[in-house]
CSV table of C-alpha atoms in Angstrom, one decimal:
chain,number,residue,atom,x,y,z
A,853,MET,CA,40.6,5.1,51.3
A,854,THR,CA,41.7,8.5,49.9
A,855,GLY,CA,44.6,10.9,50.0
A,856,ARG,CA,47.8,11.5,48.4
A,857,LYS,CA,51.5,11.5,49.0
A,858,GLN,CA,54.5,11.0,46.5
A,859,HIS,CA,53.1,10.0,43.0
A,860,GLY,CA,49.9,9.0,44.4
A,861,LEU,CA,50.7,7.7,47.9
A,862,SER,CA,47.7,8.0,50.4
A,863,ASP,CA,47.6,9.5,53.6
A,864,ARG,CA,46.7,6.1,55.0
A,865,VAL,CA,49.7,4.5,53.3
A,866,ARG,CA,51.9,7.0,54.8
A,867,VAL,CA,50.9,5.7,58.2
A,868,ALA,CA,51.3,2.0,57.0
A,869,LEU,CA,54.8,2.7,55.6
A,870,ALA,CA,56.2,3.9,58.7
A,871,VAL,CA,56.0,0.3,59.9
A,872,ALA,CA,57.0,-1.3,56.5
A,873,GLY,CA,60.1,-3.3,55.7
A,874,VAL,CA,58.8,-6.8,55.1
A,875,GLY,CA,59.6,-8.8,52.0
A,876,ALA,CA,57.7,-8.4,48.8
A,877,VAL,CA,55.2,-11.1,47.7
A,878,GLY,CA,56.3,-12.8,44.5
A,879,VAL,CA,53.3,-12.5,42.1
A,880,ALA,CA,55.2,-12.0,38.8
A,881,SER,CA,55.3,-15.6,38.0
A,882,VAL,CA,51.5,-15.7,37.7
A,883,LEU,CA,51.0,-12.5,35.9
A,884,GLY,CA,49.9,-12.7,32.4
A,885,SER,CA,51.6,-11.1,29.3
A,886,GLY,CA,50.3,-7.6,28.3
A,887,THR,CA,47.8,-7.1,25.4
A,888,TRP,CA,47.1,-4.0,23.6
A,889,ALA,CA,44.1,-3.0,21.6
A,890,GLN,CA,44.4,-2.0,18.0
A,891,GLY,CA,43.1,1.5,17.4
A,892,THR,CA,43.6,4.5,15.1
A,893,ALA,CA,46.3,6.0,17.3
A,894,PRO,CA,49.9,5.7,15.8
A,895,ALA,CA,51.4,2.3,16.4
A,896,PRO,CA,54.6,3.6,18.3
A,897,ALA,CA,52.3,5.3,20.8
A,898,ARG,CA,50.2,2.2,21.2
A,899,ALA,CA,53.3,0.1,21.7
A,900,GLN,CA,54.9,2.7,24.2
A,901,LEU,CA,51.7,2.6,26.3
A,902,GLN,CA,51.8,-1.4,26.3
A,903,ARG,CA,55.6,-1.2,27.3
A,904,ASP,CA,54.8,1.1,30.2
A,905,ALA,CA,51.8,-1.0,31.4
A,906,ASP,CA,54.0,-4.0,31.4
A,907,ALA,CA,56.7,-2.1,33.3
A,908,VAL,CA,53.9,-1.4,36.1
A,909,ARG,CA,53.0,-5.1,36.2
A,910,ASP,CA,56.7,-5.8,36.4
A,911,THR,CA,56.8,-4.0,39.7
A,912,GLY,CA,54.5,-6.6,41.2
A,913,ALA,CA,51.0,-5.3,40.3
A,914,SER,CA,48.5,-8.0,39.8
A,915,GLY,CA,46.9,-6.3,36.8
A,916,LEU,CA,46.0,-2.8,35.3
A,917,THR,CA,44.2,-1.1,32.6
A,918,ALA,CA,45.1,2.3,30.9
A,919,ARG,CA,43.7,4.5,28.3
A,920,ALA,CA,45.1,7.7,26.6
A,921,ARG,CA,43.4,10.1,24.3
A,922,ASP,CA,45.4,12.3,21.9
A,923,ALA,CA,44.7,15.7,20.6
A,924,ALA,CA,42.8,14.2,17.6
A,925,GLY,CA,40.6,12.5,20.0
A,926,ARG,CA,42.1,9.0,19.2
A,927,ASP,CA,42.1,6.4,21.9
A,928,ARG,CA,44.7,4.0,22.6
A,929,ARG,CA,44.4,1.4,25.3
A,930,ALA,CA,46.6,-1.2,27.2
A,931,ARG,CA,46.2,-3.9,29.9
A,932,SER,CA,48.8,-6.0,31.8
A,933,GLY,CA,48.9,-8.7,34.3
A,934,VAL,CA,45.7,-10.6,35.3
A,935,ALA,CA,42.3,-10.0,36.4
A,936,ASP,CA,42.7,-12.5,39.4
A,937,VAL,CA,45.9,-13.9,40.7
A,938,LYS,CA,44.3,-17.4,41.2
A,939,GLU,CA,41.8,-17.5,38.4
A,940,GLY,CA,43.8,-15.7,35.8
A,941,GLY,CA,42.1,-13.9,33.0
A,942,ARG,CA,42.7,-10.6,31.3
A,943,VAL,CA,41.8,-7.1,33.0
A,944,PRO,CA,38.9,-5.8,31.2
A,945,PHE,CA,39.6,-2.7,29.1
A,946,ASP,CA,36.5,-1.0,30.4
A,947,ALA,CA,37.0,-2.1,34.0
A,948,TYR,CA,35.0,-0.3,36.8
A,949,TYR,CA,37.4,0.8,39.6
A,950,ARG,CA,37.2,3.0,42.8
A,951,ILE,CA,38.9,6.3,41.8
A,952,GLY,CA,39.6,7.2,45.5
A,953,SER,CA,40.6,10.9,45.8
A,954,ASP,CA,39.9,11.5,42.2
A,955,THR,CA,36.4,12.0,43.6
A,956,LYS,CA,37.6,15.3,45.0
A,957,THR,CA,38.0,16.8,41.7
A,958,PHE,CA,34.4,16.1,40.8
A,959,VAL,CA,33.2,17.4,44.1
A,960,ALA,CA,35.3,20.7,43.6
A,961,VAL,CA,33.8,21.2,40.3
A,962,ALA,CA,30.3,20.9,41.8
A,963,ALA,CA,31.1,23.3,44.5
A,964,LEU,CA,32.6,25.9,42.1
A,965,GLN,CA,29.6,25.6,39.9
A,966,LEU,CA,27.6,26.7,42.9
A,967,VAL,CA,30.0,29.6,43.4
A,968,ALA,CA,29.5,30.6,39.8
A,969,GLU,CA,25.7,30.7,40.5
A,970,GLY,CA,26.0,32.7,43.7
A,971,THR,CA,24.8,30.1,45.8
A,972,LEU,CA,28.3,29.5,47.6
A,973,HIS,CA,31.1,32.0,48.0
A,974,LEU,CA,34.7,30.8,48.4
A,975,ASP,CA,35.1,33.1,51.3
A,976,ASP,CA,32.0,31.5,53.0
A,977,THR,CA,33.2,30.0,56.5
A,978,VAL,CA,32.3,26.6,57.5
A,979,GLU,CA,30.5,28.2,60.5
A,980,LYS,CA,28.1,29.9,58.2
A,981,TRP,CA,26.9,26.6,56.6
A,982,LEU,CA,27.6,24.1,59.4
A,983,PRO,CA,27.4,25.9,62.6
A,984,GLY,CA,29.0,24.2,65.7
A,985,VAL,CA,30.3,21.4,63.6
A,986,VAL,CA,34.1,22.4,63.5
A,987,THR,CA,34.9,23.3,67.1
A,988,GLY,CA,36.8,21.8,70.0
A,989,LYS,CA,40.6,21.2,70.5
A,990,GLY,CA,41.2,24.5,69.0
A,991,ASN,CA,39.4,23.9,65.9
A,992,ASP,CA,37.3,26.9,64.8
A,993,GLY,CA,35.1,26.9,61.8
A,994,ARG,CA,34.8,30.6,61.9
A,995,ARG,CA,38.4,30.6,60.7
A,996,ILE,CA,38.2,28.2,57.8
A,997,THR,CA,36.4,29.1,54.3
A,998,VAL,CA,35.2,27.0,51.5
A,999,ARG,CA,38.5,27.9,49.6
A,1000,ASN,CA,40.6,26.5,52.5
A,1001,LEU,CA,38.7,23.4,52.5
A,1002,LEU,CA,39.0,23.0,48.7
A,1003,GLN,CA,42.6,23.8,48.8
A,1004,HIS,CA,43.8,21.7,51.9
A,1005,THR,CA,44.8,24.9,53.6
A,1006,SER,CA,42.5,24.6,56.4
A,1007,GLY,CA,44.9,23.0,59.0
A,1008,LEU,CA,42.3,20.4,59.9
A,1009,ALA,CA,43.3,16.9,61.0
A,1010,ASN,CA,42.8,14.2,58.6
A,1011,TYR,CA,40.4,11.7,59.9
A,1012,THR,CA,41.9,8.7,58.1
A,1013,ASP,CA,45.3,9.3,59.8
A,1014,ILE,CA,43.5,9.1,63.2
A,1015,LEU,CA,41.4,6.0,62.2
A,1016,PHE,CA,44.6,4.2,61.1
A,1017,GLU,CA,47.3,5.7,63.3
A,1018,ASP,CA,47.8,2.4,65.0
A,1019,PRO,CA,49.4,0.0,62.4
A,1020,GLU,CA,48.0,-3.0,64.3
A,1021,GLU,CA,44.7,-1.9,62.9
A,1022,LEU,CA,45.7,-2.7,59.3
A,1023,THR,CA,45.4,-6.3,59.2
A,1024,PRO,CA,43.5,-8.7,56.9
A,1025,GLU,CA,41.2,-9.6,59.9
A,1026,ARG,CA,40.5,-6.2,60.7
A,1027,TYR,CA,39.7,-5.4,57.0
A,1028,ARG,CA,37.3,-8.3,56.9
A,1029,SER,CA,35.4,-7.3,59.9
A,1030,GLN,CA,35.0,-3.8,59.0
A,1031,ARG,CA,34.5,-4.0,55.1
A,1032,PHE,CA,30.8,-3.5,55.1
A,1033,THR,CA,30.8,-0.8,58.0
A,1034,ALA,CA,30.1,2.7,56.9
A,1035,HIS,CA,30.7,5.9,58.7
A,1036,THR,CA,28.4,9.0,58.4
A,1037,PRO,CA,30.1,12.4,57.4
A,1038,GLU,CA,29.4,13.6,60.8
A,1039,GLU,CA,31.3,10.8,62.4
A,1040,LYS,CA,34.2,11.4,60.2
A,1041,VAL,CA,34.3,15.0,61.1
A,1042,ALA,CA,33.8,14.4,64.7
A,1043,THR,CA,36.8,12.0,64.6
A,1044,ALA,CA,39.0,14.9,63.1
A,1045,MET,CA,37.6,17.2,65.9
A,1046,THR,CA,39.3,15.0,68.5
A,1047,ARG,CA,42.8,16.5,67.3
A,1048,ALA,CA,44.0,20.1,67.5
A,1049,PRO,CA,44.5,21.5,63.9
A,1050,GLY,CA,47.8,22.0,62.5
A,1051,TRP,CA,47.3,25.8,62.3
A,1052,LEU,CA,44.3,28.1,62.0
A,1053,PRO,CA,44.0,30.5,58.9
A,1054,ASP,CA,44.4,34.2,59.4
A,1055,ALA,CA,41.1,35.4,60.9
A,1056,ASP,CA,41.1,38.7,58.9
A,1057,ASP,CA,42.4,36.9,55.7
A,1058,PRO,CA,41.9,33.2,55.5
A,1059,ALA,CA,42.2,33.3,51.7
A,1060,SER,CA,45.9,34.3,52.0
A,1061,GLU,CA,46.7,30.9,53.9
A,1062,THR,CA,49.5,29.1,51.9
A,1063,ARG,CA,50.3,26.3,54.4
A,1064,TRP,CA,49.3,23.0,52.9
A,1065,SER,CA,48.3,19.6,54.3
A,1066,TYR,CA,46.3,17.0,52.8
A,1067,SER,CA,43.2,16.2,54.8
A,1068,ASN,CA,40.2,14.0,53.6
A,1069,THR,CA,38.2,15.7,56.5
A,1070,ASN,CA,38.2,18.9,54.1
A,1071,TYR,CA,36.2,17.3,51.3
A,1072,VAL,CA,33.9,15.6,53.8
A,1073,LEU,CA,32.9,19.0,54.9
A,1074,VAL,CA,32.6,20.2,51.4
A,1075,GLY,CA,30.2,17.5,50.7
A,1076,MET,CA,28.1,18.4,53.7
A,1077,ILE,CA,28.1,22.1,52.6
A,1078,ILE,CA,26.9,21.2,49.2
A,1079,GLU,CA,24.1,19.3,50.7
A,1080,LYS,CA,23.2,22.2,53.1
A,1081,ALA,CA,23.2,24.7,50.4
A,1082,THR,CA,21.4,22.7,47.6
A,1083,GLY,CA,19.1,20.5,49.8
A,1084,HIS,CA,20.2,17.5,48.2
A,1085,PRO,CA,23.2,15.0,48.6
A,1086,TRP,CA,26.7,15.8,47.1
A,1087,GLU,CA,26.1,12.7,44.9
A,1088,GLN,CA,23.1,14.4,43.3
A,1089,ALA,CA,25.0,17.6,42.6
A,1090,VAL,CA,27.8,15.6,41.0
A,1091,HIS,CA,25.4,13.5,39.0
A,1092,GLU,CA,23.2,16.3,37.6
A,1093,ARG,CA,26.2,18.7,37.2
A,1094,ILE,CA,28.8,16.6,35.7
A,1095,VAL,CA,27.9,12.8,35.1
A,1096,GLU,CA,24.6,13.3,33.2
A,1097,PRO,CA,25.7,16.4,31.2
A,1098,LEU,CA,28.9,14.8,30.0
A,1099,GLY,CA,27.3,11.3,29.4
A,1100,LEU,CA,29.6,9.5,31.8
A,1101,ARG,CA,27.5,6.3,31.7
A,1102,HIS,CA,30.1,4.5,33.7
A,1103,THR,CA,30.7,6.8,36.6
A,1104,MET,CA,28.6,6.4,39.6
A,1105,THR,CA,28.5,6.9,43.3
A,1106,VAL,CA,27.9,3.7,45.3
A,1107,GLY,CA,27.1,5.1,48.7
A,1108,THR,CA,27.3,2.5,51.4
A,1109,SER,CA,27.7,-0.4,49.0
A,1110,ALA,CA,30.7,-2.5,49.4
A,1111,TYR,CA,30.5,-3.7,45.6
A,1112,VAL,CA,32.1,-2.5,42.4
A,1113,PRO,CA,30.1,-3.3,39.2
A,1114,SER,CA,31.3,-5.9,36.7
A,1115,PRO,CA,33.4,-5.9,34.6
A,1116,THR,CA,36.2,-5.3,37.0
A,1117,ALA,CA,39.3,-7.0,38.4
A,1118,THR,CA,40.1,-8.3,41.9
A,1119,ALA,CA,41.8,-5.6,44.1
A,1120,TYR,CA,44.7,-6.7,46.3
A,1121,LEU,CA,46.4,-5.2,49.2
A,1122,GLN,CA,49.5,-6.1,51.0
A,1123,PHE,CA,49.1,-5.5,54.6
A,1124,PRO,CA,52.1,-4.2,56.9
A,1125,GLY,CA,54.0,-7.3,58.3
A,1126,ARG,CA,52.7,-9.7,55.7
A,1127,ASP,CA,54.2,-11.1,52.4
A,1128,ASP,CA,50.9,-12.2,50.9
A,1129,LEU,CA,48.2,-10.2,49.0
A,1130,THR,CA,44.7,-10.1,50.5
A,1131,ASP,CA,41.7,-9.8,48.3
A,1132,THR,CA,40.1,-6.5,49.3
A,1133,THR,CA,37.7,-6.0,46.4
A,1134,LEU,CA,34.8,-5.6,48.9
A,1135,SER,CA,35.0,-2.4,50.7
A,1136,VAL,CA,32.8,0.5,51.9
A,1137,ASP,CA,34.6,3.6,50.6
A,1138,GLY,CA,31.7,6.2,50.2
A,1139,GLY,CA,32.0,9.9,50.9
A,1140,ALA,CA,32.7,13.2,49.2
A,1141,ASP,CA,36.3,12.5,49.8
A,1142,GLY,CA,36.6,9.3,47.7
A,1143,GLY,CA,33.2,7.6,47.0
A,1144,ILE,CA,33.0,7.5,43.2
A,1145,VAL,CA,33.5,4.5,40.8
A,1146,SER,CA,34.4,5.1,37.2
A,1147,THR,CA,36.3,3.8,34.3
A,1148,THR,CA,39.4,5.0,32.4
A,1149,ALA,CA,37.2,6.3,29.4
A,1150,ASP,CA,35.0,8.3,31.6
A,1151,MET,CA,37.9,9.8,33.5
A,1152,ASN,CA,39.5,10.9,30.2
A,1153,THR,CA,36.3,12.5,29.1
A,1154,PHE,CA,35.9,14.3,32.6
A,1155,LEU,CA,39.3,15.8,32.7
A,1156,ARG,CA,39.3,17.1,29.1
A,1157,ALA,CA,35.8,18.7,29.7
A,1158,LEU,CA,37.3,20.3,32.8
A,1159,MET,CA,40.3,21.7,31.3
A,1160,ASP,CA,38.7,22.9,28.0
A,1161,GLY,CA,36.1,24.9,30.0
A,1162,THR,CA,33.2,22.9,29.3
A,1163,LEU,CA,32.3,22.3,33.1
A,1164,LEU,CA,33.3,25.7,34.6
A,1165,PRO,CA,33.1,29.3,33.6
A,1166,ALA,CA,36.5,30.9,33.0
A,1167,ALA,CA,36.6,32.8,36.3
A,1168,GLN,CA,36.0,29.6,38.4
A,1169,LEU,CA,38.4,27.5,36.2
A,1170,ALA,CA,41.1,30.1,37.0
A,1171,GLN,CA,40.2,30.0,40.7
A,1172,MET,CA,40.5,26.1,40.5
A,1173,ARG,CA,44.0,26.6,39.0
A,1174,SER,CA,45.2,29.2,41.5
A,1175,THR,CA,47.7,27.2,43.3
A,1176,VAL,CA,49.7,26.9,46.6
A,1177,PRO,CA,52.9,24.8,47.0
A,1178,ALA,CA,52.1,21.1,47.8
A,1179,PRO,CA,55.5,19.4,48.1
A,1180,ASP,CA,54.1,16.1,49.5
A,1181,MET,CA,51.9,15.8,46.5
A,1182,SER,CA,54.7,14.3,44.2
A,1183,SER,CA,58.4,13.8,44.1
A,1184,GLY,CA,60.6,16.7,43.3
A,1185,ASP,CA,58.8,19.0,45.7
A,1186,GLN,CA,57.5,21.0,42.7
A,1187,ALA,CA,53.7,20.0,42.9
A,1188,ARG,CA,51.1,22.8,43.5
A,1189,TYR,CA,47.6,22.3,44.7
A,1190,GLY,CA,44.7,24.3,43.4
A,1191,LEU,CA,40.9,23.8,44.3
A,1192,GLY,CA,40.4,20.0,44.0
A,1193,ILE,CA,43.4,19.5,41.4
A,1194,ALA,CA,47.0,19.7,41.4
A,1195,TRP,CA,49.7,20.7,39.0
A,1196,ARG,CA,53.2,19.2,38.4
A,1197,PRO,CA,55.9,19.7,35.8
A,1198,ALA,CA,56.1,16.8,33.3
A,1199,GLU,CA,58.9,16.0,30.9
A,1200,GLY,CA,57.6,16.7,27.4
A,1201,CYS,CA,54.9,19.0,28.5
A,1202,ASP,CA,56.0,22.5,28.6
A,1203,LYS,CA,53.2,23.8,30.7
A,1204,GLY,CA,53.1,20.7,32.9
A,1205,VAL,CA,50.0,18.6,33.6
A,1206,TRP,CA,47.0,18.8,36.0
A,1207,TYR,CA,46.1,15.7,38.0
A,1208,HIS,CA,45.0,14.3,41.3
A,1209,GLY,CA,44.7,10.5,41.6
A,1210,GLY,CA,43.5,8.4,44.5
A,1211,THR,CA,44.3,5.1,46.4
A,1212,SER,CA,41.7,2.9,47.9
A,1213,PHE,CA,41.9,-0.5,49.5
A,1214,GLY,CA,43.5,-2.4,46.7
A,1215,THR,CA,43.2,0.1,43.9
A,1216,VAL,CA,45.3,3.0,42.5
A,1217,SER,CA,43.7,5.5,40.3
A,1218,GLU,CA,46.1,7.7,38.2
A,1219,SER,CA,45.4,10.3,35.6
A,1220,ALA,CA,46.5,13.5,34.1
A,1221,VAL,CA,45.6,16.1,31.5
A,1222,THR,CA,47.3,18.9,29.5
A,1223,PRO,CA,46.1,22.5,30.5
A,1224,ASP,CA,44.2,22.9,27.4
A,1225,GLY,CA,42.5,19.7,27.8
A,1226,GLU,CA,43.5,18.2,24.5
A,1227,VAL,CA,45.5,15.2,25.8
A,1228,SER,CA,44.8,13.0,28.7
A,1229,ALA,CA,45.5,9.6,30.2
A,1230,ALA,CA,44.1,7.5,33.0
A,1231,ALA,CA,45.0,4.1,34.6
A,1232,ALA,CA,43.6,1.8,37.2
A,1233,VAL,CA,46.1,-0.5,39.0
A,1234,PHE,CA,44.5,-3.3,41.2
A,1235,THR,CA,47.2,-3.6,43.7
A,1236,THR,CA,48.2,-1.5,46.8
A,1237,ARG,CA,51.1,-2.2,49.1
A,1238,PHE,CA,51.1,-1.1,52.7
A,1239,GLY,CA,53.7,-3.7,53.8
A,1240,ASP,CA,56.5,-2.9,51.4
A,1241,GLU,CA,57.6,0.6,50.9
A,1242,LYS,CA,60.1,-0.1,48.1
A,1243,ARG,CA,57.6,-2.0,46.0
A,1244,PHE,CA,54.9,0.6,46.5
A,1245,LEU,CA,57.1,3.4,45.3
A,1246,GLU,CA,58.3,1.4,42.3
A,1247,GLN,CA,54.8,0.8,41.2
A,1248,ALA,CA,53.9,4.4,41.9
A,1249,GLU,CA,56.8,5.6,39.8
A,1250,ALA,CA,56.1,3.3,37.0
A,1251,THR,CA,52.3,4.3,36.9
A,1252,VAL,CA,53.2,8.1,36.9
A,1253,ASP,CA,55.8,7.3,34.0
A,1254,LEU,CA,53.0,5.6,32.1
A,1255,ILE,CA,50.7,8.5,32.5
A,1256,ASP,CA,53.3,11.1,31.7
A,1257,HIS,CA,54.7,9.3,28.8
A,1258,ALA,CA,51.1,9.0,27.3
A,1259,VAL,CA,50.1,12.6,27.8
A,1260,CYS,CA,53.6,14.3,27.0
A,1261,GLY,CA,55.3,11.8,24.8
A,1262,ARG,CA,58.4,9.7,25.8
A,1263,ARG,CA,61.6,11.6,25.9
A,1264,GLY,CA,65.0,10.1,25.9
């Protein structure tokens, strides 16, 4: 599950929240107290990170782990809650987790490296690389460029909105029956093609399009284009161009596997119309729109290498940071979306922060980095609520506060 709305809400969550309103599950009584790891970072900063982690737990999250890295390269870590609400135990500091739509930033980097090499061009149309794939119901691959896909200015329907537009599909029983079922990229795109686009970019100047709407379909298509351009799956491009060069030993694509490696924590989802939490740890969630598994340590390394210019030439990094308004990406209607990454203002950071984030069945990934790549933070929260909008938003707000405090320093 992928996609973003306010402070990290997914498109699929938006559908579920439309029918929300049930009572919250009371898990606070079984949540363990927080523990923070001693490190070389200043004690006040470590203590603040722990307080913020506990605040996320107090919104009802079963457990979480967070890691921040300062300009001197010093790490501080925090965890709170429990690894499993029945069995207890601490959430591992180095827990693996599904990063959801944070995958899009990795895929965008791979695509932009291909642009730097001349294999792809941002103005290439979808039709050039995938003839006949984007068509029907008014969809037209001749009017959509690689840039439009990377920036979510294509107007294409979001296939996950279609798959989960009926709230009755969001049930524990449905989840269990489908958790090992994988859909091919072609099937996902075909689903999106059953709906008319929200708009078509200007035929003469599609790069000028500034209308923005988040669609996982865009990145499914980017993955398909990378494969067509290189002759290899998008996963190979990400591994060879990002994972291996950066030494991200705990970042991987799991394909059609429903499993997350150990150590990890149990992922929980509150379905609409229910008060209880369902164990949703097992779930097929592969794809260029959200198929990567990682750790908070690796996410910090990746984001810093991206912003400091390690991964992209200056021209392509500038393209990535060329943005359009994306008011649904965060609260305050001030967020802007580039090519696979977003920007938002953050108190204490004069130049704001770059971020993305992702939501999966039972897991929320949140992270941010300063524009110079010197300070970063990442967190994994192992609870998602589709059945209680208030608690979902409280958890999202608390998690973003944790990240912003860690990156920008607490103010007030």
